[in-house]
């Protein structure tokens, strides 16, 4: 199974995921990233720190970005 990582990027910083996870496909990794983004957006909204530029970049084993999930999209903003 291929490994995908979920880097979190904001306007000013990039938090690299060093572990990632094994997924059957990029689509399966995308579903997991959407759920993670929903959790992040909810936490950020509760704390009043939602960054409109914050996103999860789904990258393959070669660290090539295959999809991006914006927190504002999953938060309905």
XYZ file of N, CA and C in Angstrom:
231
model
N 0.840 -1.189 0.000
C 0.000 0.000 0.000
C 0.881 1.248 0.000
N 0.469 2.254 -0.722
C 1.256 3.495 -0.747
C 1.105 4.308 0.541
N 2.152 5.040 0.858
C 2.157 5.917 2.036
C 1.878 7.349 1.575
N 1.013 8.025 2.326
C 0.717 9.434 2.096
C 0.974 10.195 3.390
N 1.404 11.432 3.254
C 1.619 12.298 4.411
C 0.683 13.490 4.300
N 0.381 14.083 5.460
C -0.532 15.220 5.524
C 0.213 16.407 6.117
N 0.750 17.249 5.261
C 1.430 18.455 5.718
C 0.368 19.526 5.987
N 0.547 20.286 7.067
C -0.379 21.369 7.390
C 0.331 22.684 7.078
N -0.265 23.442 6.167
C 0.325 24.715 5.750
C -0.595 25.862 6.154
N 0.022 26.905 6.697
C -0.691 28.147 6.995
C -0.038 29.247 6.168
N -0.488 30.455 6.367
C 0.081 31.576 5.631
C 1.573 31.724 5.917
N 1.982 31.408 7.137
C 3.359 31.685 7.553
C 4.217 30.458 7.841
N 3.628 29.265 7.789
C 4.440 28.121 8.191
C 3.951 26.825 7.560
N 4.861 25.857 7.532
C 4.561 24.515 7.045
C 4.952 23.524 8.129
N 3.979 22.732 8.576
C 4.242 21.656 9.531
C 4.263 20.355 8.739
N 5.457 19.772 8.638
C 5.603 18.557 7.847
C 5.219 17.323 8.653
N 4.443 16.477 8.045
C 4.076 15.184 8.624
C 5.212 14.222 8.291
N 5.878 13.716 9.294
C 7.033 12.840 9.055
C 6.660 11.368 9.006
N 5.471 11.012 9.498
C 5.056 9.617 9.535
C 4.123 9.246 8.405
N 3.023 9.972 8.315
C 2.022 9.646 7.318
C 1.313 8.352 7.658
N 0.719 7.779 6.656
C -0.002 6.529 6.849
C -0.131 5.780 5.546
N -0.454 4.509 5.659
C -0.649 3.662 4.489
C -2.122 3.676 4.108
N -2.392 3.895 2.830
C -3.759 3.977 2.331
C -3.866 3.154 1.050
N -5.045 2.661 0.787
C -5.250 1.869 -0.419
C -5.174 2.710 -1.691
N -5.441 4.018 -1.538
C -5.427 4.908 -2.705
C -5.311 6.358 -2.248
N -5.085 7.238 -3.204
C -5.068 8.674 -2.907
C -6.456 9.123 -2.460
N -7.499 8.515 -3.002
C -8.863 8.870 -2.594
C -9.104 8.528 -1.125
N -8.598 7.393 -0.675
C -8.751 7.000 0.731
C -7.999 7.980 1.634
N -6.813 8.407 1.213
C -6.048 9.395 1.974
C -6.804 10.725 2.013
N -7.455 11.074 0.914
C -8.208 12.320 0.823
C -9.374 12.325 1.812
N -10.076 11.216 1.930
C -11.190 11.103 2.882
C -10.686 11.307 4.310
N -9.561 10.704 4.636
C -8.975 10.861 5.968
C -8.566 12.306 6.216
N -7.993 12.961 5.208
C -7.588 14.364 5.338
C -8.797 15.271 5.548
N -9.901 14.974 4.895
C -11.126 15.762 5.082
C -11.606 15.658 6.524
N -11.599 14.453 7.081
C -12.026 14.272 8.475
C -11.084 15.015 9.426
N -9.779 14.951 9.158
C -8.807 15.656 9.993
C -9.005 17.172 9.885
N -9.278 17.653 8.688
C -9.491 19.088 8.478
C -10.748 19.562 9.201
N -11.800 18.749 9.198
C -13.026 19.111 9.928
C -12.737 19.254 11.420
N -11.977 18.301 11.966
C -11.613 18.364 13.390
C -10.792 19.617 13.683
N -9.795 19.893 12.832
C -8.952 21.083 13.019
C -9.774 22.358 12.945
N -10.654 22.438 11.952
C -11.475 23.636 11.765
C -12.377 23.866 12.973
N -12.965 22.797 13.488
C -13.836 22.919 14.655
C -13.051 23.412 15.869
N -11.877 22.848 16.090
C -11.041 23.280 17.209
C -10.615 24.735 17.041
N -10.212 25.091 15.832
C -9.777 26.469 15.569
C -10.926 27.461 15.727
N -12.129 27.083 15.291
C -13.278 27.969 15.435
C -13.613 28.172 16.911
N -13.554 27.100 17.682
C -13.848 27.216 19.117
C -12.859 28.121 19.836
N -11.603 28.062 19.406
C -10.581 28.880 20.066
C -10.453 30.265 19.423
N -11.204 30.503 18.344
C -11.159 31.800 17.671
C -9.888 32.031 16.875
N -9.262 30.947 16.418
C -7.977 31.079 15.708
C -8.014 30.511 14.297
N -9.194 30.420 13.684
C -9.274 29.844 12.338
C -8.539 30.723 11.342
N -7.526 30.153 10.713
C -6.714 30.831 9.699
C -7.298 30.489 8.333
N -7.766 31.479 7.602
C -8.400 31.239 6.304
C -7.441 30.663 5.275
N -6.152 30.677 5.563
C -5.152 30.124 4.651
C -4.739 28.696 5.038
N -5.223 28.185 6.150
C -4.796 26.875 6.651
C -5.359 25.754 5.780
N -4.497 24.804 5.482
C -4.898 23.693 4.628
C -4.045 22.463 4.911
N -4.544 21.319 4.503
C -3.795 20.067 4.585
C -3.395 19.695 3.165
N -2.108 19.497 2.969
C -1.598 19.070 1.667
C -1.312 17.575 1.745
N -1.980 16.814 0.903
C -1.794 15.369 0.861
C -0.701 15.083 -0.152
N 0.385 14.464 0.325
C 1.537 14.216 -0.540
C 1.860 12.735 -0.590
N 2.336 12.284 -1.746
C 2.686 10.881 -1.915
C 4.094 10.604 -1.394
N 4.558 9.387 -1.613
C 5.866 8.977 -1.095
C 7.023 9.794 -1.658
N 6.836 10.383 -2.821
C 7.849 11.246 -3.408
C 7.701 12.695 -2.957
N 6.823 12.936 -2.002
C 6.495 14.255 -1.456
C 5.892 15.183 -2.513
N 5.201 14.591 -3.478
C 4.458 15.362 -4.476
C 3.033 15.532 -3.979
N 2.559 16.767 -3.977
C 1.208 17.064 -3.510
C 0.186 16.509 -4.511
N -0.721 15.652 -4.026
C -1.730 15.054 -4.902
C -3.116 15.664 -4.673
N -3.294 16.349 -3.533
C -4.571 17.014 -3.244
C -4.378 17.982 -2.080
N -5.289 18.921 -1.967
C -5.264 19.891 -0.876
C -6.669 20.016 -0.309
N -6.752 20.045 1.019
C -8.033 20.230 1.699
C -7.939 21.526 2.508
N -8.730 22.521 2.124
C -8.754 23.810 2.824
C -9.711 23.711 3.999
N -9.289 24.185 5.163
C -10.147 24.129 6.350
C -11.411 24.957 6.152
N -11.320 26.066 5.458
C -12.495 26.903 5.233
C -13.549 26.149 4.411
N -13.128 25.274 3.529
C -14.069 24.517 2.711
C -14.842 23.515 3.562
N -14.132 22.780 4.417
C -14.809 21.771 5.222
C -15.582 22.392 6.383
N -15.238 23.638 6.751
C -15.944 24.338 7.820
C -17.179 25.068 7.282
N -17.347 25.042 5.966
C -18.499 25.691 5.367
C -18.410 27.202 5.295
N -17.183 27.717 5.264
C -17.002 29.176 5.205
C -16.752 29.634 3.787
